[in-house]
PDB file of C-alpha atoms in Angstrom:
ATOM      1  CA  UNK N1444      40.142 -38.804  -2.996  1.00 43.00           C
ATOM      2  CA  UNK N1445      36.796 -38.672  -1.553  1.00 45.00           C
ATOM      3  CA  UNK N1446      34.384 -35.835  -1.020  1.00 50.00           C
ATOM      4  CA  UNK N1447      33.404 -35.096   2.190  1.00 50.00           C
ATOM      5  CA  UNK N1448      30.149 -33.169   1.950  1.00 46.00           C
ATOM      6  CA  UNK N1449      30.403 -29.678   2.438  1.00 46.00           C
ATOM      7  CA  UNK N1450      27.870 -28.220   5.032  1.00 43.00           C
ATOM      8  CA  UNK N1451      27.468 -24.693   5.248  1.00 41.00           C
ATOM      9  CA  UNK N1452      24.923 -23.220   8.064  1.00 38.00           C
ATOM     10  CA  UNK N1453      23.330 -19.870   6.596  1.00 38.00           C
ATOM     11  CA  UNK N1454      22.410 -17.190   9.311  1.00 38.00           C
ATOM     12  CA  UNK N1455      20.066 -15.152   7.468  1.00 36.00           C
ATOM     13  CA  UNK N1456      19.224 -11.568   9.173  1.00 38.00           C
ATOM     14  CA  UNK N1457      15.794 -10.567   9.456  1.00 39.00           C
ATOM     15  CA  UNK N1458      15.220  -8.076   6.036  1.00 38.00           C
ATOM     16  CA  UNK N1459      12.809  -6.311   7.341  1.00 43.00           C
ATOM     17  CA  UNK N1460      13.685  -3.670   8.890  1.00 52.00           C
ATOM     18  CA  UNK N1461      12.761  -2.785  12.925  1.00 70.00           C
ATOM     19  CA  UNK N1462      10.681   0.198  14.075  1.00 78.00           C
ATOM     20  CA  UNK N1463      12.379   1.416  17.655  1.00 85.00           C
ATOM     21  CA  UNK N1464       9.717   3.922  18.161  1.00 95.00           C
ATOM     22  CA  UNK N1465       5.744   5.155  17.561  1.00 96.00           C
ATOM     23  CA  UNK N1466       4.151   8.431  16.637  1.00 97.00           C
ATOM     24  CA  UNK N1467       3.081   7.625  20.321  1.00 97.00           C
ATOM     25  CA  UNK N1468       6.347   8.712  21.935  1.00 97.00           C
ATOM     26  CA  UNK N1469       6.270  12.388  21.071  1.00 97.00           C
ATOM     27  CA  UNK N1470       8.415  12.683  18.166  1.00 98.00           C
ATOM     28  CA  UNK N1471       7.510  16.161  17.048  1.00 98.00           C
ATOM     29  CA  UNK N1472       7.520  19.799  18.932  1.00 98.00           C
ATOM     30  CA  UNK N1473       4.834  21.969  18.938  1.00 98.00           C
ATOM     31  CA  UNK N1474       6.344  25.184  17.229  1.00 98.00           C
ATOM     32  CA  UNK N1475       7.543  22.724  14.246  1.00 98.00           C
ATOM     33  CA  UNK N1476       3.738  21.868  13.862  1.00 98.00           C
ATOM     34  CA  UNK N1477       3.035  25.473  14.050  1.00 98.00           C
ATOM     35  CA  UNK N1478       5.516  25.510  11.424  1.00 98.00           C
ATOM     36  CA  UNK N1479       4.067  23.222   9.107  1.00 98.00           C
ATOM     37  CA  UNK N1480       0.755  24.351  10.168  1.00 98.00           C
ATOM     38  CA  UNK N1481       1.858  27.737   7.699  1.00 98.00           C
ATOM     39  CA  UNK N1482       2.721  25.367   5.050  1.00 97.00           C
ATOM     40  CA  UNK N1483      -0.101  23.634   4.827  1.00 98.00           C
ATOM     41  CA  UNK N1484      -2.068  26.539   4.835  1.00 97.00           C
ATOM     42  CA  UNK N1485      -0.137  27.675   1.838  1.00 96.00           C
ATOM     43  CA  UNK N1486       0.240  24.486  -0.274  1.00 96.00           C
ATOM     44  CA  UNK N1487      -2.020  22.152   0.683  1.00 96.00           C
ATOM     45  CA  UNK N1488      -5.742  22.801   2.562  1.00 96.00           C
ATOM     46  CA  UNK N1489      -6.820  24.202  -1.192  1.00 94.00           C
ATOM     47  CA  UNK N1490      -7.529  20.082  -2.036  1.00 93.00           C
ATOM     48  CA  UNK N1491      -7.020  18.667   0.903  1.00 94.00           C
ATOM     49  CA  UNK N1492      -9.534  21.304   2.669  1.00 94.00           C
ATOM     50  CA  UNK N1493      -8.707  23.615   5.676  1.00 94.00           C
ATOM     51  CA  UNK N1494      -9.682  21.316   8.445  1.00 93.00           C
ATOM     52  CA  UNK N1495      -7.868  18.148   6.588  1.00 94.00           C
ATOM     53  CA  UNK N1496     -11.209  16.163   5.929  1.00 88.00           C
ATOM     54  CA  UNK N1497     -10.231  15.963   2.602  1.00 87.00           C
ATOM     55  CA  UNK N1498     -11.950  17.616  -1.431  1.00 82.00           C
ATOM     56  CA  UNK N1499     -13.170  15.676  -4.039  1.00 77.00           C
ATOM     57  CA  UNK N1500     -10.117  14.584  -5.358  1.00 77.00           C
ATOM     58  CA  UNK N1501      -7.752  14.334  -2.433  1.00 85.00           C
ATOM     59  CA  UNK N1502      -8.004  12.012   0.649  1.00 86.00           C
ATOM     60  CA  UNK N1503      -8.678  13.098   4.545  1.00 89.00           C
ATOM     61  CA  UNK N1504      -5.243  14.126   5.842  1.00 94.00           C
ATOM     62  CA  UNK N1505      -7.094  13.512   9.205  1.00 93.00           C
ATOM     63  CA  UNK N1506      -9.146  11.028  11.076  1.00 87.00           C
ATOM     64  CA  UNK N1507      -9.619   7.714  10.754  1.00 83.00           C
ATOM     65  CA  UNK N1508      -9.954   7.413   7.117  1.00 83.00           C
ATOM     66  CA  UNK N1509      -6.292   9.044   7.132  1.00 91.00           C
ATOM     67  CA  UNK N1510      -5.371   6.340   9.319  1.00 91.00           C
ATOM     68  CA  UNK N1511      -6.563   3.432   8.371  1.00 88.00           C
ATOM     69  CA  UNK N1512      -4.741   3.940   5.156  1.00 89.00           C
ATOM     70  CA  UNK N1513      -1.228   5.015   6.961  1.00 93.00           C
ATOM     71  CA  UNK N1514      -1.458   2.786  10.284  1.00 91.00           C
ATOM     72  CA  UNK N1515       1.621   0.141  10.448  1.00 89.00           C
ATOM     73  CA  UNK N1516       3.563   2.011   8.127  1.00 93.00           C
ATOM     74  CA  UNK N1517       6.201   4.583   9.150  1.00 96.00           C
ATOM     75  CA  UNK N1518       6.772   8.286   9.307  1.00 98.00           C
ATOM     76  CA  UNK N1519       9.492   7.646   6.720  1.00 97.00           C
ATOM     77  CA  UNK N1520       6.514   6.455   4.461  1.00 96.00           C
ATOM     78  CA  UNK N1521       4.344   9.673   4.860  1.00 97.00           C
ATOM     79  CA  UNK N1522       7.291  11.781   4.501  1.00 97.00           C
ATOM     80  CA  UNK N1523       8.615  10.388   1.217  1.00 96.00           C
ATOM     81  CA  UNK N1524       4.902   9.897  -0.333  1.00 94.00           C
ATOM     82  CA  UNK N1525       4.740  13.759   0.247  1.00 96.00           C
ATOM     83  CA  UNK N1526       7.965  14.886  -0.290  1.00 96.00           C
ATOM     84  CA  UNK N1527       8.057  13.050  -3.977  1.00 94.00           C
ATOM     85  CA  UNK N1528       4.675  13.544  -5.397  1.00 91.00           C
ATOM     86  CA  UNK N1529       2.936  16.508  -3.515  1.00 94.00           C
ATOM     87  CA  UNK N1530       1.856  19.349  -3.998  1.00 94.00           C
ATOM     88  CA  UNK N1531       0.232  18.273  -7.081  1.00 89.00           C
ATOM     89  CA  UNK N1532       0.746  20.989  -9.297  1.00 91.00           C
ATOM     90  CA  UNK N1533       4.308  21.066  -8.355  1.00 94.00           C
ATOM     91  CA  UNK N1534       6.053  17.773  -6.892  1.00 94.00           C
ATOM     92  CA  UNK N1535       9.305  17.877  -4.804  1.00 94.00           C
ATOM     93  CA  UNK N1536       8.993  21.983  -4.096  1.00 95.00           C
ATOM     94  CA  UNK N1537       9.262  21.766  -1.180  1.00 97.00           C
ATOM     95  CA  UNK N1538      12.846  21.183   0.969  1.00 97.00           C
ATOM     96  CA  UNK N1539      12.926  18.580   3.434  1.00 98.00           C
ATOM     97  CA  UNK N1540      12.921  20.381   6.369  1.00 98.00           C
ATOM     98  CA  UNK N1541       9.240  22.066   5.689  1.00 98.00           C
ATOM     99  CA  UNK N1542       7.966  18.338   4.712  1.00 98.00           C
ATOM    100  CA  UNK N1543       9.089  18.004   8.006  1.00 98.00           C
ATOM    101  CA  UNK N1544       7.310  20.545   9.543  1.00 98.00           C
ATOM    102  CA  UNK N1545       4.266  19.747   7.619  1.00 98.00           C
ATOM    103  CA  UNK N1546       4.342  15.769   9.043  1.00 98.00           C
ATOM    104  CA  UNK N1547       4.309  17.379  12.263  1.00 98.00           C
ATOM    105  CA  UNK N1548       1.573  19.556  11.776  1.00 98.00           C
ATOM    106  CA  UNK N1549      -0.292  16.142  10.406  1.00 98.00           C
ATOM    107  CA  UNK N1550       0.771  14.137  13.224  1.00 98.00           C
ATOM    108  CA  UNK N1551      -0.338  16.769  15.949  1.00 98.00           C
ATOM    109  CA  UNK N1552      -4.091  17.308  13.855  1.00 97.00           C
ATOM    110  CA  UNK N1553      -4.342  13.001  14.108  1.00 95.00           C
ATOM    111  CA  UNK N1554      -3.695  14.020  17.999  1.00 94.00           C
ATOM    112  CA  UNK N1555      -0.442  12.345  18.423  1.00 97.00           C
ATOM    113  CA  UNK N1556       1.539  13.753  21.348  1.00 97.00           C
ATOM    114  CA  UNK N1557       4.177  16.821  21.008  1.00 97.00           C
ATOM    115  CA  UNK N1558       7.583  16.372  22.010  1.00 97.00           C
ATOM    116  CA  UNK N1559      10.552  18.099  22.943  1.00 97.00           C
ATOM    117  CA  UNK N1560      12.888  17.317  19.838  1.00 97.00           C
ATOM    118  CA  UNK N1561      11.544  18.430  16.452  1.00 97.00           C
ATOM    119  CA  UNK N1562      11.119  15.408  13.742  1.00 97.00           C
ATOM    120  CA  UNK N1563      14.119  14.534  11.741  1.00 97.00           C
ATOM    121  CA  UNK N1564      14.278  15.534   8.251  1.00 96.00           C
ATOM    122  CA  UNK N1565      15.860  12.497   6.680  1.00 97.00           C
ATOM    123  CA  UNK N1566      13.575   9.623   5.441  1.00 96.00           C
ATOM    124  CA  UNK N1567      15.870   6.787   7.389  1.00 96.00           C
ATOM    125  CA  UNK N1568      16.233   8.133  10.348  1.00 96.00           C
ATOM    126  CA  UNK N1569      12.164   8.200   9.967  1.00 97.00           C
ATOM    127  CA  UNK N1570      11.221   5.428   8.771  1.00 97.00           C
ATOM    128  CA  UNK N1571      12.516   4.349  12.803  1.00 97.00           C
ATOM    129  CA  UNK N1572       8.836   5.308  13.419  1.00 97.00           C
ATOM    130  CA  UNK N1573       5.818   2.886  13.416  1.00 96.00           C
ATOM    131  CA  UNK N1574       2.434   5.103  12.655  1.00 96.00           C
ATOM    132  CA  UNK N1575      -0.221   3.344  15.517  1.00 92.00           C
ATOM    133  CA  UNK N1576      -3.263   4.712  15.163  1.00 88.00           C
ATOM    134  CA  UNK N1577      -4.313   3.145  18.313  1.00 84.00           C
ATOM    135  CA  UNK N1578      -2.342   4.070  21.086  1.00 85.00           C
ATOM    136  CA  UNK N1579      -0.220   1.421  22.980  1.00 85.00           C
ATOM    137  CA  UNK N1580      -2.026  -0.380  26.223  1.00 77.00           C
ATOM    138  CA  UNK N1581      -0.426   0.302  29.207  1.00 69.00           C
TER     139      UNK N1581
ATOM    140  CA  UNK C1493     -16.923  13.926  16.150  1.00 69.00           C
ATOM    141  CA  UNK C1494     -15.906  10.981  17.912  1.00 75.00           C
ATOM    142  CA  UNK C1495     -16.221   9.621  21.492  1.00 80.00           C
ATOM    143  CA  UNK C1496     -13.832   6.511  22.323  1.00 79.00           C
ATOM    144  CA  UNK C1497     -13.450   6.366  18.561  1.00 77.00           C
ATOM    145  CA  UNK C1498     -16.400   6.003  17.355  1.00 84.00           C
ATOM    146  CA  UNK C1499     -18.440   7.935  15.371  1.00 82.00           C
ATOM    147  CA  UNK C1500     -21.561   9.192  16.652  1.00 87.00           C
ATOM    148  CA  UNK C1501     -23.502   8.224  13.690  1.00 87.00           C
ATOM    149  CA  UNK C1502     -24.922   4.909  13.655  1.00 89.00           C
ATOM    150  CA  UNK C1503     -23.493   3.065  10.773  1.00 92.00           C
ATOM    151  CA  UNK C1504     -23.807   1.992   7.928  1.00 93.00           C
ATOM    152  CA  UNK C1505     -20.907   4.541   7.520  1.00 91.00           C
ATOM    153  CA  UNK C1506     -21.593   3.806   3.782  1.00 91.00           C
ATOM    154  CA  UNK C1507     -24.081   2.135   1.747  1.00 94.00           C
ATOM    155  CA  UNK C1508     -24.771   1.529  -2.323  1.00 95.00           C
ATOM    156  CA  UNK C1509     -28.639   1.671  -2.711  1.00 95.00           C
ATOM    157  CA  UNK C1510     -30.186   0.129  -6.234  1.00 96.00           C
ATOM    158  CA  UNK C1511     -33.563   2.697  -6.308  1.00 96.00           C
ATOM    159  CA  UNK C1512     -36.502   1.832  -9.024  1.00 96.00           C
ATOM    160  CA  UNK C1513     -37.318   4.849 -10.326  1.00 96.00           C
ATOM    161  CA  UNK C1514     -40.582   3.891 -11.535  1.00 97.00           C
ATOM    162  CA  UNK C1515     -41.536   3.268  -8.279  1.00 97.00           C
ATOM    163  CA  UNK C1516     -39.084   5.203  -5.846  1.00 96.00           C
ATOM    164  CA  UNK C1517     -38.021   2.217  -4.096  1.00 96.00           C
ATOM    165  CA  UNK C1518     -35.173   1.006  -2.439  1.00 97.00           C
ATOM    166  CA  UNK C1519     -34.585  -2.479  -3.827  1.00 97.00           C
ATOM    167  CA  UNK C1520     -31.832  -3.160  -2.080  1.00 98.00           C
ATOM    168  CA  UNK C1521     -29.022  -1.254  -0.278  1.00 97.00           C
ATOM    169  CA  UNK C1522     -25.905  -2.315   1.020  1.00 96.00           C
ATOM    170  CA  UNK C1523     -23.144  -1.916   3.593  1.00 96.00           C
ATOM    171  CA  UNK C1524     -20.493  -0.961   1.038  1.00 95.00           C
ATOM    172  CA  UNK C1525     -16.776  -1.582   2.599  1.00 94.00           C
ATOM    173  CA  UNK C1526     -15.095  -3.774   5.312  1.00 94.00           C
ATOM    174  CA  UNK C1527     -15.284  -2.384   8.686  1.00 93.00           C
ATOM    175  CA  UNK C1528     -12.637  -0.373   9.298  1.00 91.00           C
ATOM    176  CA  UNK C1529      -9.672  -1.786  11.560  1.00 89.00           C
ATOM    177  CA  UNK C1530     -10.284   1.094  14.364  1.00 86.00           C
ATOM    178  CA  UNK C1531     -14.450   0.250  14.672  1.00 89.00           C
ATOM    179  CA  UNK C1532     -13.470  -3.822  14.631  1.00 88.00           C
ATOM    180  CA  UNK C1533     -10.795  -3.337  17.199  1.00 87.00           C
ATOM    181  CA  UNK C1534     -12.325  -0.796  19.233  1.00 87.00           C
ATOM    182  CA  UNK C1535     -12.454  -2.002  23.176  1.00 88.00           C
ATOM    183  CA  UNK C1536     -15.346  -0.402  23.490  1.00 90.00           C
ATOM    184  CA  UNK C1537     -17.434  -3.082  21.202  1.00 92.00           C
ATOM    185  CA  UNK C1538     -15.086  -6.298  22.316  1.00 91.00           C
ATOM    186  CA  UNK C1539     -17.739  -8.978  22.342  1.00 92.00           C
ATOM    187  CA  UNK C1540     -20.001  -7.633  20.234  1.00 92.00           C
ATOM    188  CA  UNK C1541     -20.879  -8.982  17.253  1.00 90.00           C
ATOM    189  CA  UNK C1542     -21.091  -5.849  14.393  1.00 89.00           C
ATOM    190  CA  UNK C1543     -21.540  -6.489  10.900  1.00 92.00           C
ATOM    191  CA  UNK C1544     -20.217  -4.539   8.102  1.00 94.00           C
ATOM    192  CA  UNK C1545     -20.029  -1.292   8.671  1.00 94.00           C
ATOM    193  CA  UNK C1546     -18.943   0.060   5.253  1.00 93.00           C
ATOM    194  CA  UNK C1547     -16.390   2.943   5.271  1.00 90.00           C
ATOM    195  CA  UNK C1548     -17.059   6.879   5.496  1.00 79.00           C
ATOM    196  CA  UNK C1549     -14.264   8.326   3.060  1.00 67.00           C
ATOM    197  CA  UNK C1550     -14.341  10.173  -0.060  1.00 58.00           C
ATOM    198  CA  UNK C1551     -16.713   9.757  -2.705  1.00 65.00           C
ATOM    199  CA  UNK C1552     -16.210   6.414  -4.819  1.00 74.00           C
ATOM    200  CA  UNK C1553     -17.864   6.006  -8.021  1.00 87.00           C
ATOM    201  CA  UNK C1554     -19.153   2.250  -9.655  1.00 93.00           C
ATOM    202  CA  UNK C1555     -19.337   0.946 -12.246  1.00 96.00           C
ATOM    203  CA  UNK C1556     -22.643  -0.938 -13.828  1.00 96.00           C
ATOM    204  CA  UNK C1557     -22.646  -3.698 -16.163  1.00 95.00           C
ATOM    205  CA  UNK C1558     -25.682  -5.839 -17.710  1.00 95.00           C
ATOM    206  CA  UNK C1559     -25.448  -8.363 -14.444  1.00 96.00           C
ATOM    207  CA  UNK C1560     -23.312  -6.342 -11.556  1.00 96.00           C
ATOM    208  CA  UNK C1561     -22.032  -3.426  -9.911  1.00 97.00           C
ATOM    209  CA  UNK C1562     -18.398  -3.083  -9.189  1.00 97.00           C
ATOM    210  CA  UNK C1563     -16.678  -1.006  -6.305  1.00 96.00           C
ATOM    211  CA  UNK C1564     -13.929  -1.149  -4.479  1.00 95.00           C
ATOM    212  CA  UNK C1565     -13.365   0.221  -0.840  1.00 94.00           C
ATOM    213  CA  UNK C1566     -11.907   3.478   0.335  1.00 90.00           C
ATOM    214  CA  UNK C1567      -9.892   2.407   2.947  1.00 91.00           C
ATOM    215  CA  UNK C1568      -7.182  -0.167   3.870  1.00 93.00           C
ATOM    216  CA  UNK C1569      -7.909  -2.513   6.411  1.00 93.00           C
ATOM    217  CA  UNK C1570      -7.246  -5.542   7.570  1.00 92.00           C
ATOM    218  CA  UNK C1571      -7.501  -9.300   6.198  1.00 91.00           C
ATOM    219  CA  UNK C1572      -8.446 -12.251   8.743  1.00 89.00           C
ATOM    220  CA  UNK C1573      -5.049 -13.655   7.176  1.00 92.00           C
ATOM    221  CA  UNK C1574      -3.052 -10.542   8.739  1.00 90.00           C
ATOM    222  CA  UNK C1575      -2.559  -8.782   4.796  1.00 92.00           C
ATOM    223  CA  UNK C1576      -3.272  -5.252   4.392  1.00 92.00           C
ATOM    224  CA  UNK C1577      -5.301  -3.657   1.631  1.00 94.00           C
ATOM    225  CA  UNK C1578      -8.634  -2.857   0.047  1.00 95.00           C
ATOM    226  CA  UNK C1579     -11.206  -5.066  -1.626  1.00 96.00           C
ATOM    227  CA  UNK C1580     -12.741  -4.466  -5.009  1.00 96.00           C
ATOM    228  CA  UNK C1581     -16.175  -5.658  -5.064  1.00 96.00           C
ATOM    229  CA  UNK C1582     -18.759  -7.100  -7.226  1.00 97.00           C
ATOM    230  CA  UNK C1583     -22.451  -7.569  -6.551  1.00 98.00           C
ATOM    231  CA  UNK C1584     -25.237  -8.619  -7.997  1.00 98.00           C
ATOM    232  CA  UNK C1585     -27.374  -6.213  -9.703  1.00 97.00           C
ATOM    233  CA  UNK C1586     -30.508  -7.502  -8.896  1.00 97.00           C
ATOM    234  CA  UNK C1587     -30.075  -8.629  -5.152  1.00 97.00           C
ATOM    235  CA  UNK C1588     -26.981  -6.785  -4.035  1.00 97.00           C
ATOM    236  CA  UNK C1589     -25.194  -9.924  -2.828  1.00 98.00           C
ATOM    237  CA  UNK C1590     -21.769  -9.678  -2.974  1.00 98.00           C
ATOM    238  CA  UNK C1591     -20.396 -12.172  -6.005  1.00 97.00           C
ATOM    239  CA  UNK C1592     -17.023 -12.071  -5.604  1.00 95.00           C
ATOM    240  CA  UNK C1593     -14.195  -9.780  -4.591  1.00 96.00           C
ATOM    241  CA  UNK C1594     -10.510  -9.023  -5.127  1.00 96.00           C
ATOM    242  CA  UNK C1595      -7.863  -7.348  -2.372  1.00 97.00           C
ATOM    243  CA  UNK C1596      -6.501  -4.457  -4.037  1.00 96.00           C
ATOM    244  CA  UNK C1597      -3.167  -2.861  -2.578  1.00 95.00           C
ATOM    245  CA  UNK C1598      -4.864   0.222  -2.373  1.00 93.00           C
ATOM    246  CA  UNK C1599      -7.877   2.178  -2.213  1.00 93.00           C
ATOM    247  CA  UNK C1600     -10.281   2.730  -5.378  1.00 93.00           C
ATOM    248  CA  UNK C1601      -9.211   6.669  -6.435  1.00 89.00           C
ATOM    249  CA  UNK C1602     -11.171   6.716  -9.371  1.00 90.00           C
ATOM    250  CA  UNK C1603     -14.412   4.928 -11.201  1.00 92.00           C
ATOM    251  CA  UNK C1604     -13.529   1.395 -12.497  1.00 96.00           C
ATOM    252  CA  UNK C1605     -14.460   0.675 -16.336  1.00 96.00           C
ATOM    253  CA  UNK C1606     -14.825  -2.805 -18.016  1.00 96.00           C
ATOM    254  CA  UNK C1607     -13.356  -3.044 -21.994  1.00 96.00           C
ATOM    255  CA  UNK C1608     -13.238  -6.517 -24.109  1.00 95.00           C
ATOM    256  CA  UNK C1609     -10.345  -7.147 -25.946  1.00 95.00           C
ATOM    257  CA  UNK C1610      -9.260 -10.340 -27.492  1.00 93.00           C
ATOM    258  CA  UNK C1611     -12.109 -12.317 -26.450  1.00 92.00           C
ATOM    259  CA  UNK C1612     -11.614 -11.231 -22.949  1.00 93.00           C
ATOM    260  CA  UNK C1613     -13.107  -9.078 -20.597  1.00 94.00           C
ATOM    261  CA  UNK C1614     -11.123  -6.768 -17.938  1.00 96.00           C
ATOM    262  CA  UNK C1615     -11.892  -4.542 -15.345  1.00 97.00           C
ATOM    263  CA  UNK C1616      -9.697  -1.825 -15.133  1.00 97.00           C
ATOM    264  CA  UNK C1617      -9.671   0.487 -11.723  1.00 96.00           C
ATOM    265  CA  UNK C1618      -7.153   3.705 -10.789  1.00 94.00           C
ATOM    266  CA  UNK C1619      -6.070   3.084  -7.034  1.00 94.00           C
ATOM    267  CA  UNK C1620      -4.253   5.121  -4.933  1.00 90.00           C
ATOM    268  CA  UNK C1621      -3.856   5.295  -0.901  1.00 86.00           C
ATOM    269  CA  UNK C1622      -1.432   5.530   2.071  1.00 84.00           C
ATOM    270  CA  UNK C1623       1.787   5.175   0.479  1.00 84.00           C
ATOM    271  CA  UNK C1624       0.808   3.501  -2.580  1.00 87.00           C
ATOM    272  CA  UNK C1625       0.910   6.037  -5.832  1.00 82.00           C
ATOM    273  CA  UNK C1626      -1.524   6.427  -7.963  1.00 85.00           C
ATOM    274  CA  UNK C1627      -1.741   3.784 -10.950  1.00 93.00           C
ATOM    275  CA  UNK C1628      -4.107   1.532 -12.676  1.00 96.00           C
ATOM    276  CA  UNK C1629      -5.114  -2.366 -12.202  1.00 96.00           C
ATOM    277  CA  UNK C1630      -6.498  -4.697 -14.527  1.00 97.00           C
ATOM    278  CA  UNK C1631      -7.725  -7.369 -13.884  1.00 97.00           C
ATOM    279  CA  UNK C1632      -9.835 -10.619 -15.771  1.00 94.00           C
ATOM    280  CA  UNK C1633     -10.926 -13.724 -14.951  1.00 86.00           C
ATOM    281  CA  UNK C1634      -8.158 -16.654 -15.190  1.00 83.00           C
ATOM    282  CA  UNK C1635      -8.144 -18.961 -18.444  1.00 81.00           C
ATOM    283  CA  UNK C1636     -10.408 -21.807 -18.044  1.00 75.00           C
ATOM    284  CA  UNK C1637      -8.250 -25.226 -17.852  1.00 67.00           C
TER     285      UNK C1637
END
């Protein structure tokens, strides 16, 4: 009996995962920022300095030298790096919901626009947005 | 304080200066970091040509050997290839021309130091940035063929 040969076609999905939205399209409110504006205040602007600029051993939370280092990635990113090694004296205190509040408070100090639904507090559903720090041409 | 995102202070946003202090000279100074992504892409300087800018950003330190100074940058940017990181720098020590340099992942968070071991020398730097956690590179030179 002969072989025929066997030819198998392979449709391989793209792995990488698609952003559907940007930091551009409002994705916070302004009383969560307000929010996270108290926890910052409160466990964070003692390194990272009360106007976010950054201390001598933590990086800008605002400003271009925060974005440079965040632009392309995703909200998901920010939230996770935070959530799992800040603040540094005490990593993963704080519950999801004021990381949260505190990634909206950084997102409306970078000047990103408010919304009218309050940013999600789990990382997939955020990692569906694309940090731009230039905003998209019209 | 900004206008069309751009600093209002003329760079070089950064520079390492080699001083003689016999003398109180600069000997050399230079331009220390890419320019970032948002000064190279900014519409308002399309067409013109800019050179390095260096990077404003928290204090780096370097480190000094018999021939060079080593530093990396502070901020991620972009490659002409498209990839995303931060260079780690050498230059000379007596001209400040850059000798050679290595894309890091991340940002320099600490001072490199250099250590021999085995015959071998290695450069070893803590980096940290964006979401890249803190760890430690080493690097040396290849093994000669």
């Amino acid at each position: 009996m002969s072989r025929r040969p066997f030819i198998s076609l392979v449709f391989v999905a793209a792995l990488t995962a698609q952003t559907t939205r940007s930091v551009w399209d409002g994705v916070f409110t302004a009383d969560q920022a307000k929010r996270g504006q108290e926890v910052y205040a409160k466990e964070c602007a003692s390194c990272h300095g009360s106007d976010l600029t950054g201390g001598e051993s933590a990086p800008p939370l605002a400003g271009p030298g925060f974005l440079s280092n965040w632009t392309s990635l995703t909200v998901g990113d920010l939230f996770e790096r935070t959530r799992v090694s800040m603040p540094g004296n005490d990593p993963g205190k704080l519950p999801r919901a004021q990381v949260a509040d505190l990634i909206a408070y950084l997102l409306s100090a970078n000047r990103f626009p408010e919304g009218k639904v309050e940013l999600d507090k789990q990382t997939e559903a955020l990692k569906q947005i694309r940090i731009d720090a230039e905003a998209p041409k019209k | 304080m900004t206008v069309q995102g751009l600093s209002l202070i003329k760079p070089p946003y950064a520079t390492i200066s080699a001083i003689n202090l016999d003398r109180g000279d600069i000997v050399w100074q230079v331009a220390h970091g890419e320019t970032p992504d948002q000064i190279r892409n900014n519409p308002a300087l399309k067409g013109l040509n800019i050179p390095r800018t260096g990077q404003s950003g928290y204090n780096i330190g370097t480190l000094v050997t018999k021939s060079l100074v080593i530093a990396g940058d502070s901020l991620i940017t972009t490659t002409p290839s498209g990839a995303r990181g931060a260079m780690l720098r050498a230059y000379d020590k007596s001209s400040g021309k850059e000798v050679g340099t290595v894309l890091m992942p991340a940002p320099q968070s600490g001072s490199p130091m250099t250590y021999m071991w085995n015959g071998k020398q290695y450069i070893v730097v803590a980096i940290s940035g964006g979401a890249y956690s803190g760890e430690y590179r080493a690097y040396r030179l290849p093994d000669e063929r």
